[in-house]
């Protein structure tokens, strides 16, 4: 059963999720890429996620034939909007039976406030609504990134036992 049965109408209405925090995403373009480069994490997290610059380079190069579609995560407050995080939607150009969530992080000044969970839920529901052929979402996580592992598990991700470079692979299968 879908956690958000009215998600399609919610997205059509305003393209965002409401809860303790309100988030929406927008592709990284020539209008917002410099703001994305300003996003930072705590120094002890630098091993956990690639930089925005590296993620944008992968979007251009498309390693191993994968498309890296970079997105900014925004918080909307009244009339203003604030860039609070980043991720890449990674997929093969002609096969959306699976996808990857890559480079997912929340800027250090917004961590611990619910943005990560809201953004992850938004991403998963966005995939379900816009890519109905997608049967699973994969990601890799540094084994010492306990906060991220807990977040991913809270949304149903499980470790596969596989490793990508030095990161554990986690998988979320969509039912039905």
Coordinates of N, CA and C in Angstrom, one line a residue:
X1 N 0.8 -1.2 0.0 CA 0.0 0.0 0.0 C 0.9 1.2 0.0
X2 N 0.5 2.2 -0.8 CA 1.3 3.4 -0.9 C 1.2 4.3 0.4
X3 N 2.3 4.8 0.9 CA 2.2 5.6 2.1 C 1.5 6.9 1.9
X4 N 1.5 7.4 0.7 CA 0.9 8.7 0.3 C -0.1 8.5 -0.8
X5 N -1.3 8.0 -0.5 CA -2.2 7.7 -1.6 C -2.6 8.9 -2.5
X6 N -2.5 10.1 -2.0 CA -2.9 11.3 -2.7 C -1.7 12.0 -3.3
X7 N -0.6 11.4 -3.4 CA 0.6 12.0 -3.8 C 0.5 12.6 -5.2
X8 N -0.1 11.9 -6.1 CA -0.2 12.5 -7.5 C -0.9 13.8 -7.5
X9 N -2.0 13.9 -6.8 CA -2.7 15.2 -6.8 C -1.9 16.2 -6.0
X10 N -1.2 15.8 -5.0 CA -0.4 16.8 -4.2 C 0.7 17.4 -5.1
X11 N 1.4 16.5 -5.9 CA 2.4 17.0 -6.8 C 1.8 17.9 -7.9
X12 N 0.7 17.5 -8.4 CA 0.1 18.3 -9.5 C -0.3 19.7 -8.9
X13 N -0.7 19.7 -7.6 CA -1.2 21.0 -7.0 C 0.0 21.9 -6.8
X14 N 1.1 21.4 -6.2 CA 2.1 22.3 -5.8 C 3.5 21.8 -5.8
X15 N 3.7 20.5 -6.2 CA 5.1 20.0 -6.4 C 5.9 20.0 -5.1
X16 N 5.3 19.7 -3.9 CA 6.1 19.7 -2.7 C 5.4 18.8 -1.7
X17 N 6.2 18.6 -0.6 CA 5.7 17.7 0.5 C 5.6 18.6 1.7
X18 N 4.5 18.5 2.5 CA 4.4 19.3 3.7 C 4.5 18.4 4.9
X19 N 5.0 18.8 6.0 CA 5.2 18.1 7.2 C 5.9 19.0 8.2
X20 N 6.7 18.5 9.0 CA 7.5 19.4 9.9 C 8.3 20.5 9.1
X21 N 8.7 20.0 7.9 CA 9.4 21.0 7.0 C 8.8 20.7 5.6
X22 N 8.8 21.7 4.8 CA 8.3 21.6 3.4 C 9.4 21.6 2.4
X23 N 9.5 20.6 1.6 CA 10.6 20.5 0.6 C 10.0 20.3 -0.8
X24 N 10.8 20.8 -1.7 CA 10.6 20.4 -3.1 C 11.9 20.4 -3.8
X25 N 12.0 19.9 -5.0 CA 13.3 19.8 -5.7 C 13.2 20.5 -7.1
X26 N 14.3 20.9 -7.5 CA 14.4 21.5 -8.9 C 15.7 21.0 -9.5
X27 N 15.7 20.7 -10.8 CA 17.0 20.3 -11.4 C 18.0 21.4 -11.3
X28 N 19.2 21.0 -11.2 CA 20.3 22.0 -11.2 C 20.5 22.5 -12.6
X29 N 20.5 23.8 -12.8 CA 20.6 24.4 -14.1 C 21.6 25.5 -14.1
X30 N 21.7 26.2 -15.2 CA 22.6 27.4 -15.2 C 22.1 28.5 -14.3
X31 N 20.9 28.4 -13.8 CA 20.4 29.4 -12.9 C 20.7 29.2 -11.5
X32 N 20.9 27.9 -11.1 CA 21.1 27.6 -9.6 C 22.4 26.8 -9.3
X33 N 23.2 26.5 -10.3 CA 24.4 25.7 -10.0 C 25.4 26.3 -9.1
X34 N 25.5 27.6 -9.2 CA 26.5 28.3 -8.2 C 26.0 28.2 -6.8
X35 N 24.7 28.3 -6.6 CA 24.1 28.2 -5.3 C 24.4 26.8 -4.7
X36 N 24.2 25.8 -5.6 CA 24.5 24.4 -5.2 C 25.9 24.2 -4.8
X37 N 26.9 24.8 -5.5 CA 28.3 24.7 -5.1 C 28.5 25.3 -3.7
X38 N 27.7 26.2 -3.3 CA 27.9 26.8 -1.9 C 27.4 25.8 -0.8
X39 N 26.7 24.7 -1.1 CA 26.3 23.8 -0.1 C 27.5 23.2 0.6
X40 N 27.4 23.0 1.9 CA 28.6 22.4 2.6 C 28.1 21.4 3.6
X41 N 29.0 20.5 4.0 CA 28.7 19.5 5.0 C 29.8 19.7 6.1
X42 N 29.6 19.0 7.2 CA 30.6 19.1 8.3 C 31.8 18.4 7.8
X43 N 33.0 18.8 8.3 CA 34.3 18.2 7.9 C 34.3 16.7 8.1
X44 N 33.8 16.2 9.2 CA 33.8 14.8 9.4 C 32.9 14.0 8.5
X45 N 32.1 14.6 7.7 CA 31.2 14.0 6.7 C 31.8 13.9 5.3
X46 N 33.0 14.5 5.1 CA 33.5 14.6 3.8 C 33.8 13.2 3.1
X47 N 34.0 12.2 3.9 CA 34.2 10.9 3.4 C 32.9 10.2 2.9
X48 N 31.8 10.8 3.4 CA 30.5 10.1 3.2 C 29.8 10.5 1.9
X49 N 30.0 11.6 1.3 CA 29.3 12.0 0.1 C 30.3 12.8 -0.8
X50 N 30.0 12.7 -2.1 CA 30.9 13.4 -3.1 C 30.5 14.9 -3.0
X51 N 31.4 15.7 -3.5 CA 31.1 17.2 -3.6 C 30.1 17.4 -4.7
X52 N 29.4 18.5 -4.6 CA 28.5 18.9 -5.6 C 29.2 19.0 -7.0
X53 N 30.5 19.6 -6.9 CA 31.3 19.7 -8.1 C 31.5 18.4 -8.8
X54 N 31.8 17.4 -8.0 CA 32.0 16.0 -8.6 C 30.7 15.5 -9.1
X55 N 29.7 15.7 -8.4 CA 28.4 15.2 -9.0 C 28.0 15.9 -10.3
X56 N 28.3 17.2 -10.4 CA 28.0 17.9 -11.6 C 28.9 17.4 -12.7
X57 N 30.1 17.1 -12.4 CA 31.0 16.5 -13.4 C 30.5 15.2 -13.9
X58 N 30.0 14.4 -13.0 CA 29.4 13.1 -13.5 C 28.2 13.3 -14.3
X59 N 27.4 14.3 -14.1 CA 26.2 14.6 -14.9 C 26.7 14.9 -16.3
X60 N 27.8 15.5 -16.5 CA 28.3 15.9 -17.8 C 29.0 14.7 -18.5
X61 N 29.8 13.9 -17.7 CA 30.5 12.8 -18.3 C 29.7 11.5 -18.4
X62 N 28.7 11.3 -17.6 CA 27.9 10.1 -17.6 C 28.7 8.8 -17.5
X63 N 29.4 8.6 -16.4 CA 30.3 7.4 -16.3 C 29.5 6.1 -16.5
X64 N 30.1 5.2 -17.1 CA 29.5 3.8 -17.4 C 28.1 3.9 -18.0
X65 N 27.8 5.0 -18.8 CA 26.6 5.1 -19.5 C 25.4 5.5 -18.7
X66 N 25.6 5.8 -17.4 CA 24.5 6.2 -16.6 C 24.2 7.7 -16.7
X67 N 23.0 8.1 -16.6 CA 22.6 9.5 -16.6 C 22.6 10.0 -15.1
X68 N 23.2 11.1 -14.8 CA 23.3 11.7 -13.5 C 22.5 12.9 -13.6
X69 N 21.2 12.9 -13.1 CA 20.4 14.1 -13.1 C 20.5 14.8 -11.8
X70 N 21.2 15.9 -11.7 CA 21.4 16.6 -10.4 C 20.2 17.5 -10.0
X71 N 19.8 17.4 -8.7 CA 18.7 18.2 -8.2 C 19.1 18.9 -6.9
X72 N 18.5 20.1 -6.8 CA 18.6 20.9 -5.5 C 17.4 20.6 -4.7
X73 N 17.6 20.5 -3.4 CA 16.5 20.3 -2.4 C 16.2 21.7 -1.8
X74 N 15.0 22.1 -1.9 CA 14.6 23.4 -1.4 C 13.6 23.3 -0.3
X75 N 13.7 24.3 0.6 CA 12.7 24.5 1.7 C 12.0 25.8 1.3
X76 N 10.7 25.7 1.3 CA 9.9 26.9 0.9 C 9.2 27.5 2.2
X77 N 9.6 28.7 2.5 CA 9.0 29.4 3.6 C 8.3 30.7 3.1
X78 N 7.0 30.7 3.2 CA 6.2 31.8 2.7 C 6.6 32.1 1.3
X79 N 7.2 33.3 1.0 CA 7.5 33.7 -0.3 C 8.9 33.4 -0.8
X80 N 9.7 33.0 0.2 CA 11.1 32.7 -0.2 C 11.4 31.2 -0.3
X81 N 12.5 30.9 -0.9 CA 12.8 29.5 -1.0 C 14.3 29.4 -0.7
X82 N 14.7 28.3 0.0 CA 16.1 28.2 0.5 C 16.6 26.8 0.0
X83 N 17.8 26.8 -0.7 CA 18.4 25.6 -1.1 C 19.0 25.0 0.2
X84 N 18.6 23.7 0.5 CA 19.1 23.1 1.7 C 19.8 21.8 1.4
X85 N 19.8 21.3 0.2 CA 20.5 20.0 0.0 C 20.6 19.7 -1.5
X86 N 21.1 18.5 -1.8 CA 21.4 18.1 -3.1 C 21.3 16.6 -3.2
X87 N 21.0 16.1 -4.5 CA 21.1 14.7 -4.8 C 21.2 14.5 -6.3
X88 N 21.6 13.3 -6.7 CA 21.5 13.0 -8.1 C 20.6 11.8 -8.3
X89 N 19.7 11.9 -9.3 CA 18.8 10.8 -9.7 C 19.6 10.1 -10.8
X90 N 20.1 8.9 -10.6 CA 21.0 8.2 -11.5 C 20.2 7.0 -12.1
X91 N 20.3 6.9 -13.5 CA 19.6 5.9 -14.2 C 20.2 5.6 -15.5
X92 N 19.9 4.5 -16.1 CA 20.3 4.2 -17.5 C 19.4 4.9 -18.4
X93 N 19.8 5.4 -19.6 CA 19.0 6.2 -20.4 C 17.8 5.5 -21.0
X94 N 17.9 4.2 -21.2 CA 16.7 3.4 -21.8 C 16.2 2.3 -20.9
X95 N 16.5 2.4 -19.6 CA 16.1 1.3 -18.6 C 15.8 2.0 -17.3
X96 N 14.6 2.2 -17.0 CA 14.2 2.8 -15.7 C 13.6 1.8 -14.8
X97 N 13.9 0.5 -15.0 CA 13.4 -0.5 -14.1 C 14.1 -0.4 -12.7
X98 N 15.2 0.3 -12.7 CA 15.8 0.6 -11.4 C 16.5 1.9 -11.5
X99 N 16.8 2.5 -10.4 CA 17.6 3.8 -10.4 C 18.4 3.8 -9.1
X100 N 19.3 4.8 -9.1 CA 20.1 5.1 -7.9 C 19.8 6.5 -7.3
X101 N 19.9 6.6 -6.0 CA 20.0 7.9 -5.4 C 21.4 8.1 -5.0
X102 N 22.0 9.2 -5.6 CA 23.5 9.4 -5.4 C 23.7 10.8 -4.8
X103 N 24.8 10.9 -4.1 CA 25.3 12.2 -3.6 C 24.3 12.9 -2.7
X104 N 23.4 12.2 -2.0 CA 22.3 12.8 -1.2 C 22.9 13.4 0.0
X105 N 22.7 14.7 0.2 CA 23.1 15.3 1.5 C 22.3 16.6 1.8
X106 N 22.3 17.0 3.0 CA 21.6 18.2 3.5 C 22.8 19.1 3.9
X107 N 22.7 20.4 3.6 CA 23.7 21.4 4.0 C 23.8 21.4 5.5
X108 N 25.0 21.6 6.0 CA 25.3 21.4 7.4 C 24.4 22.3 8.3
X109 N 24.0 23.5 7.9 CA 23.2 24.4 8.7 C 21.8 23.9 8.8
X110 N 21.4 23.0 8.0 CA 20.0 22.5 8.0 C 19.9 21.0 8.5
X111 N 21.0 20.4 8.9 CA 21.0 19.0 9.3 C 20.3 18.9 10.7
X112 N 19.7 17.8 10.9 CA 19.0 17.5 12.2 C 17.7 18.2 12.4
X113 N 17.1 18.7 11.3 CA 15.8 19.4 11.3 C 14.7 18.8 10.5
X114 N 15.0 17.6 10.0 CA 13.9 16.8 9.3 C 14.0 17.0 7.8
X115 N 14.9 17.8 7.3 CA 15.0 17.9 5.8 C 15.4 16.7 5.1
X116 N 16.4 15.9 5.7 CA 16.8 14.7 5.1 C 15.7 13.7 4.9
X117 N 14.9 13.5 5.9 CA 13.7 12.6 5.8 C 12.7 13.1 4.8
X118 N 12.4 14.4 4.9 CA 11.4 14.9 4.0 C 11.9 14.8 2.6
X119 N 13.1 15.1 2.3 CA 13.7 15.0 1.0 C 13.7 13.6 0.5
X120 N 14.0 12.6 1.3 CA 14.1 11.2 0.9 C 12.7 10.7 0.6
X121 N 11.7 11.1 1.4 CA 10.3 10.7 1.1 C 9.9 11.3 -0.2
X122 N 10.2 12.6 -0.4 CA 9.8 13.3 -1.6 C 10.4 12.6 -2.8
X123 N 11.7 12.2 -2.7 CA 12.4 11.6 -3.8 C 11.7 10.2 -4.2
X124 N 11.5 9.4 -3.1 CA 10.9 8.1 -3.4 C 9.5 8.2 -4.0
X125 N 8.7 9.1 -3.5 CA 7.4 9.3 -4.1 C 7.4 9.9 -5.5
X126 N 8.4 10.8 -5.7 CA 8.6 11.3 -7.1 C 8.9 10.2 -8.0
X127 N 9.8 9.3 -7.6 CA 10.1 8.1 -8.5 C 8.9 7.3 -8.7
X128 N 8.1 7.0 -7.7 CA 6.9 6.2 -7.8 C 5.9 6.8 -8.8
X129 N 5.8 8.1 -8.7 CA 4.8 8.8 -9.5 C 5.2 9.1 -10.9
X130 N 6.5 9.4 -11.1 CA 7.0 9.8 -12.4 C 7.7 8.7 -13.2
X131 N 8.1 7.6 -12.6 CA 8.7 6.5 -13.2 C 8.1 5.2 -12.7
X132 N 6.9 5.0 -13.1 CA 6.1 3.8 -12.6 C 6.8 2.5 -12.9
X133 N 7.6 2.5 -14.0 CA 8.3 1.3 -14.3 C 9.5 0.9 -13.4
X134 N 9.9 1.8 -12.6 CA 11.0 1.6 -11.6 C 10.5 0.7 -10.5
X135 N 11.3 -0.4 -10.4 CA 10.9 -1.5 -9.4 C 11.8 -1.4 -8.2
X136 N 12.9 -0.7 -8.3 CA 13.8 -0.6 -7.1 C 14.7 0.6 -7.2
X137 N 15.0 1.1 -6.0 CA 16.0 2.2 -5.8 C 17.2 1.7 -5.1
X138 N 18.3 1.9 -5.6 CA 19.6 1.5 -5.0 C 20.4 2.8 -4.5
X139 N 21.2 2.6 -3.5 CA 22.1 3.6 -3.1 C 23.3 3.0 -2.4
X140 N 24.4 3.7 -2.3 CA 25.5 3.2 -1.5 C 25.8 4.2 -0.4
X141 N 26.2 3.6 0.7 CA 26.4 4.5 1.9 C 27.7 4.0 2.6
X142 N 28.4 5.0 3.1 CA 29.7 4.7 3.9 C 29.3 4.0 5.1
X143 N 30.0 2.9 5.5 CA 29.6 2.1 6.7 C 29.6 2.9 8.0
X144 N 30.3 4.0 8.0 CA 30.3 4.8 9.3 C 29.3 5.9 9.3
X145 N 28.5 6.0 8.2 CA 27.5 7.1 8.2 C 26.2 6.6 8.8
X146 N 26.3 6.4 10.1 CA 25.2 5.8 10.9 C 23.9 6.6 10.8
X147 N 23.9 7.9 10.7 CA 22.7 8.7 10.6 C 22.0 8.4 9.3
X148 N 22.8 8.3 8.2 CA 22.2 8.1 6.9 C 21.6 6.6 6.8
X149 N 22.4 5.7 7.4 CA 21.9 4.3 7.4 C 20.6 4.2 8.1
X150 N 20.5 4.8 9.3 CA 19.2 4.8 10.0 C 18.1 5.5 9.2
X151 N 18.4 6.6 8.6 CA 17.4 7.3 7.7 C 16.9 6.3 6.6
X152 N 17.8 5.7 5.9 CA 17.5 4.9 4.8 C 16.7 3.7 5.3
X153 N 17.1 3.1 6.4 CA 16.3 1.9 7.0 C 14.9 2.4 7.4
X154 N 14.7 3.6 7.9 CA 13.4 4.0 8.3 C 12.4 4.1 7.1
X155 N 13.0 4.2 5.9 CA 12.1 4.2 4.7 C 12.1 2.9 4.0
X156 N 12.6 1.8 4.6 CA 12.5 0.5 4.0 C 13.7 0.0 3.3
X157 N 14.8 0.7 3.2 CA 16.0 0.2 2.5 C 16.6 -0.8 3.4
X158 N 17.2 -1.8 2.7 CA 17.9 -2.9 3.4 C 19.3 -3.1 2.7
X159 N 20.3 -3.5 3.5 CA 21.6 -3.8 2.9 C 21.5 -5.0 2.1
X160 N 22.2 -5.0 0.9 CA 22.2 -6.1 0.0 C 23.3 -7.1 0.2
X161 N 24.3 -6.7 1.0 CA 25.5 -7.5 1.2 C 26.6 -7.2 0.1
X162 N 26.2 -6.4 -0.9 CA 27.2 -6.0 -1.9 C 27.8 -4.7 -1.5
X163 N 29.0 -4.4 -2.1 CA 29.8 -3.2 -1.9 C 30.1 -2.5 -3.2
X164 N 30.0 -1.2 -3.2 CA 30.4 -0.4 -4.3 C 31.6 0.4 -3.9
X165 N 32.8 0.1 -4.4 CA 34.0 0.7 -3.8 C 34.0 0.4 -2.4
X166 N 34.0 1.4 -1.5 CA 34.1 1.1 0.0 C 32.8 1.4 0.7
X167 N 31.7 1.4 -0.1 CA 30.4 1.7 0.5 C 29.4 0.5 0.4
X168 N 28.6 0.3 1.4 CA 27.6 -0.7 1.4 C 26.4 -0.3 0.5
X169 N 25.9 -1.3 -0.3 CA 24.8 -1.0 -1.2 C 23.5 -1.3 -0.4
X170 N 22.5 -0.4 -0.5 CA 21.2 -0.6 0.1 C 20.2 -0.6 -1.0
X171 N 19.1 -1.3 -0.8 CA 18.1 -1.4 -1.8 C 16.7 -1.3 -1.2
X172 N 15.8 -0.6 -2.0 CA 14.4 -0.5 -1.6 C 13.6 -1.0 -2.8
X173 N 12.9 -2.1 -2.6 CA 12.0 -2.6 -3.7 C 10.6 -2.0 -3.6
X174 N 10.1 -1.6 -4.7 CA 8.7 -1.1 -4.8 C 7.8 -2.3 -5.1
X175 N 6.7 -2.5 -4.3 CA 5.8 -3.6 -4.5 C 4.8 -3.2 -5.6
X176 N 4.2 -4.2 -6.2 CA 3.1 -4.1 -7.1 C 3.5 -3.4 -8.3

